[in-house]
Coordinates of C-alpha atoms in Angstrom, one line a residue:
X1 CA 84.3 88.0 135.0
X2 CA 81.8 89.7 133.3
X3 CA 82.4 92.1 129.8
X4 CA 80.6 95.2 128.4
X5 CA 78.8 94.8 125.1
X6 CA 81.2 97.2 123.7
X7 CA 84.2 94.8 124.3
X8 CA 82.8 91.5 123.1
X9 CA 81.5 93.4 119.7
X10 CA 84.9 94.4 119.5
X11 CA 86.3 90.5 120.0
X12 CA 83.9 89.2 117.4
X13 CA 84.4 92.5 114.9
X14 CA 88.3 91.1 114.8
X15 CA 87.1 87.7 113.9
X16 CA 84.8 88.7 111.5
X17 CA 87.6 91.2 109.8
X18 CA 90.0 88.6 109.7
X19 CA 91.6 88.2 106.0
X20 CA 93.1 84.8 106.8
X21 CA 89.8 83.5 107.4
X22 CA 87.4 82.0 104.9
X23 CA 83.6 83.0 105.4
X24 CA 83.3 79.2 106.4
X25 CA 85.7 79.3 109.2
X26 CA 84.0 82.1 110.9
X27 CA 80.8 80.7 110.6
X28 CA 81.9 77.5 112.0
X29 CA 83.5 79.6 114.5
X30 CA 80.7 81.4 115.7
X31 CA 78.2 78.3 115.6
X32 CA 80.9 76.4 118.2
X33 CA 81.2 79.2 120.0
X34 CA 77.7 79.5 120.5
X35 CA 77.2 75.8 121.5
X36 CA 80.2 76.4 124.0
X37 CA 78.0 78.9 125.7
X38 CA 74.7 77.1 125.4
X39 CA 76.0 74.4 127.4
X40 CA 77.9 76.7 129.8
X41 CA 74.0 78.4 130.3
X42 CA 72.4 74.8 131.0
X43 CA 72.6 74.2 135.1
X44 CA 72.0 70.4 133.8
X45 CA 75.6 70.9 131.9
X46 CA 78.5 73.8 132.3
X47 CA 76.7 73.8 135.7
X48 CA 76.7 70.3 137.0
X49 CA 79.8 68.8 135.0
X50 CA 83.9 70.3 134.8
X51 CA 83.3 68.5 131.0
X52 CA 81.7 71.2 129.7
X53 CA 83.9 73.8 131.5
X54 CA 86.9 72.4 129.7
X55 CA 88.4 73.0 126.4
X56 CA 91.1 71.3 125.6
X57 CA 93.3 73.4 123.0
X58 CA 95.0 70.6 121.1
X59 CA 91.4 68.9 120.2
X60 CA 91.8 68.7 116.0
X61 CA 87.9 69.4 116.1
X62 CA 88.2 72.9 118.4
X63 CA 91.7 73.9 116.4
X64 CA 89.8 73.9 113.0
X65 CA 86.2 75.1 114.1
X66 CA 87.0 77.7 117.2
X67 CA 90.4 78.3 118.1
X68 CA 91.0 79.7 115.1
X69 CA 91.4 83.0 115.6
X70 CA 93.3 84.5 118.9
X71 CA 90.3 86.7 119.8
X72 CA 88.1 83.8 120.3
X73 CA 90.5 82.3 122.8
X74 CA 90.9 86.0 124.7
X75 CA 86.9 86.3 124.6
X76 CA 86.8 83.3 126.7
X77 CA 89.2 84.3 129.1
X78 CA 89.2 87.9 129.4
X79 CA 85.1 88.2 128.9
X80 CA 83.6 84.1 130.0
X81 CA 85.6 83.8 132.8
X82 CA 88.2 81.0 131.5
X83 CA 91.7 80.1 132.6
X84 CA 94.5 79.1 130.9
X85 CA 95.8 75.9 132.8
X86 CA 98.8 74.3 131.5
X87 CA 99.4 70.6 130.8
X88 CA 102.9 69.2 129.9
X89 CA 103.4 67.6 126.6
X90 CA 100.2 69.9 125.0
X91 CA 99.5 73.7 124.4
X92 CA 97.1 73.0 127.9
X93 CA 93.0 73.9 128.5
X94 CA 90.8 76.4 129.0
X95 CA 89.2 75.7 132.2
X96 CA 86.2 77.5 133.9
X97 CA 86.8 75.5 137.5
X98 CA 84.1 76.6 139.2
X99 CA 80.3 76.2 137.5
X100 CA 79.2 79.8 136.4
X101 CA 76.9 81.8 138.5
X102 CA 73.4 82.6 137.7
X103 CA 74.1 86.3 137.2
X104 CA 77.0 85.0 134.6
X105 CA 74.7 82.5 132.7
X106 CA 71.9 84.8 132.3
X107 CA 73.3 88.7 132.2
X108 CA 76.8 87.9 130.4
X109 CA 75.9 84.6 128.4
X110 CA 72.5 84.6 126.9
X111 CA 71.4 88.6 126.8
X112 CA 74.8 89.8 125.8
X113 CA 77.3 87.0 124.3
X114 CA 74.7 84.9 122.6
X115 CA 72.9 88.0 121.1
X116 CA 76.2 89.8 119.8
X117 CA 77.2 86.7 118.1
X118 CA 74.0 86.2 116.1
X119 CA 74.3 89.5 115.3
X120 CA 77.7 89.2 113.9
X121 CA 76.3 85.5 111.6
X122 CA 73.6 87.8 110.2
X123 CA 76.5 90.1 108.8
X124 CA 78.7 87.5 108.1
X125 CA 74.9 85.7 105.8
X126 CA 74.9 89.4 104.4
X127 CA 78.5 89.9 103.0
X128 CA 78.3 86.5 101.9
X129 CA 75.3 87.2 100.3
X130 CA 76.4 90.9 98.3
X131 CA 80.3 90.2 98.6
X132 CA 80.1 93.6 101.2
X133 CA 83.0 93.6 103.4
X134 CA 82.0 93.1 107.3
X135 CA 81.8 96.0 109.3
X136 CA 80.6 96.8 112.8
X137 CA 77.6 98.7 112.6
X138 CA 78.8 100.7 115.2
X139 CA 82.1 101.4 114.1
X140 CA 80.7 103.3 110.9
X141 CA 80.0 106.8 110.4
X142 CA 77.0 108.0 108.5
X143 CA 78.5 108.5 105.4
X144 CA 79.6 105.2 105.4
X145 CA 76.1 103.4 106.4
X146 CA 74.5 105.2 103.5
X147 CA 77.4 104.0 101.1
X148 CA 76.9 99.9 102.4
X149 CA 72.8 100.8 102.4
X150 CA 73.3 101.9 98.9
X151 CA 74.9 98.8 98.2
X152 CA 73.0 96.4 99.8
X153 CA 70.3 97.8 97.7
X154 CA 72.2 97.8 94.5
X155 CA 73.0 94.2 94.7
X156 CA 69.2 93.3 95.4
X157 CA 68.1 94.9 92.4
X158 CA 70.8 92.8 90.7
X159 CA 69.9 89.8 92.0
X160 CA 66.3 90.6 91.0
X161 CA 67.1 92.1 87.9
X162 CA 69.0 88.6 87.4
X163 CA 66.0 86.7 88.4
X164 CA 63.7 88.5 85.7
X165 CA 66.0 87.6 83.2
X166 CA 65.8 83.6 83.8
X167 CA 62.2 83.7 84.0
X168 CA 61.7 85.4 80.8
X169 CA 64.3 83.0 79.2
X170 CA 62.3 80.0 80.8
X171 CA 59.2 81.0 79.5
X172 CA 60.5 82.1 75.6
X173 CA 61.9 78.0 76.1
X174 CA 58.4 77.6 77.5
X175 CA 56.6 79.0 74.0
X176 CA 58.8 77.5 71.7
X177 CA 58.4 73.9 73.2
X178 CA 54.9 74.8 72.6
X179 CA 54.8 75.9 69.3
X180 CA 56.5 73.1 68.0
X181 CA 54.5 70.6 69.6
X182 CA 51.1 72.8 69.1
X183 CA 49.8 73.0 65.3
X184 CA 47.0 75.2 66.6
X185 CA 49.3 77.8 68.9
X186 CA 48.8 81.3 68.0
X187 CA 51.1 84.1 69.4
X188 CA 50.0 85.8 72.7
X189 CA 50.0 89.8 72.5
X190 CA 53.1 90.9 72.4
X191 CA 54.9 92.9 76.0
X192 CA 55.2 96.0 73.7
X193 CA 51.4 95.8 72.6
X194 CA 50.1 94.6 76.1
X195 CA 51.8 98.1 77.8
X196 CA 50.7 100.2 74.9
X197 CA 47.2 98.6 74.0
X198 CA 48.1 98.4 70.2
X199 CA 50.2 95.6 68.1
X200 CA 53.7 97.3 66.4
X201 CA 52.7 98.0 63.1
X202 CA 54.7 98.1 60.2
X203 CA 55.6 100.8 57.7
X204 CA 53.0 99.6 55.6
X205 CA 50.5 99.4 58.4
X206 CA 50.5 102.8 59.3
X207 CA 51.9 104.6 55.8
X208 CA 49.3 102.1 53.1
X209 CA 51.6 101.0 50.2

């Protein structure tokens, strides 16, 4: 089974739209999702042993880290090639019976799967990063990739304009130390007079008495 670009961006734009989902779940989503793969892709692995074709759905560690959203379980079967096999007494496994072909490890798995989930972690790092809702890139018209450009840029000039702040706090905490503990500090020029190439004078400076 083998899925168009276009429908596993859709499978991982649901994940990464998901509300009930913290930014952490997704993440750890994605990053067991990817190692799923990986080890599907290695011949000495998903292509030698069933172990690494097999996902059970009742493991605690694959509930909380990558079956926790319904697309991921429908990207597996519908786009990796997966089948639903039931076992009494549990929900069953996701089992790939047969190892996957060559064309499946390299055309599907690592130049369309693995690439469209790394690009859905960078957006994920972004939003996290500027609070901007995720978006597929290409599900937004023009208008609205110049409105999350705009913003993108906004919030790094905040963060810079943030950054200038602390260091010019550090280095007034800087001077002071020092002129308490230097009896021989003198002030440096002034930002005003450094920009202008004059000292502020006073009213008396510049009117006489």
């Amino acid at each position: 089974s083998t899925g168009s670009a276009t429908s596993i961006e859709q499978y991982l734009d649901r994940l990464a739209r998901d509300r009930a989902l913290s930014i952490t779940q997704k993440k750890d989503c994605l990053q067991t999702l990817t190692i799923v793969l990986k080890n599907l892709a290695d011949p000495a692995k998903g292509g030698a042993d069933v172990k690494y074709r097999t996902l059970k759905l009742d493991n605690p560690k694959l509930q909380s880290r990558l079956f926790v959203s319904a697309c991921i379980q429908e990207l597996l079967v519908q786009v990796v090639g997966f089948s639903m096999e039931p076992q009494e007494g549990s929900p069953g496994v996701l089992i790939m019976t047969d190892p996957p072909t060559e064309s499946v490890q390299r055309d599907l798995i690592s130049n369309q799967l693995l690439p469209a989930i790394a690009k859905t972690q960078t957006q994920l790092a972004v939003s996290t990063a500027s609070n901007i809702p995720v978006v597929a890139e290409e599900n937004l018209s023009e208008k609205q990739k110049a409105r999350r450009l705009l913003q993108q840029r906004q919030e790094e000039e905040k963060l810079k304009a943030i950054k200038a702040r602390k260091h010019t706090k550090a280095q007034i905490a800087a001077d002071k130390r020092v002129r308490m503990e230097d009896e021989n500090w003198k002030p440096g020029v002034a930002a005003a007079a450094d920009k202008t190439g004059t000292g502020l004078l006073t009213f008396r400076d510049r009117h006489g008495e």
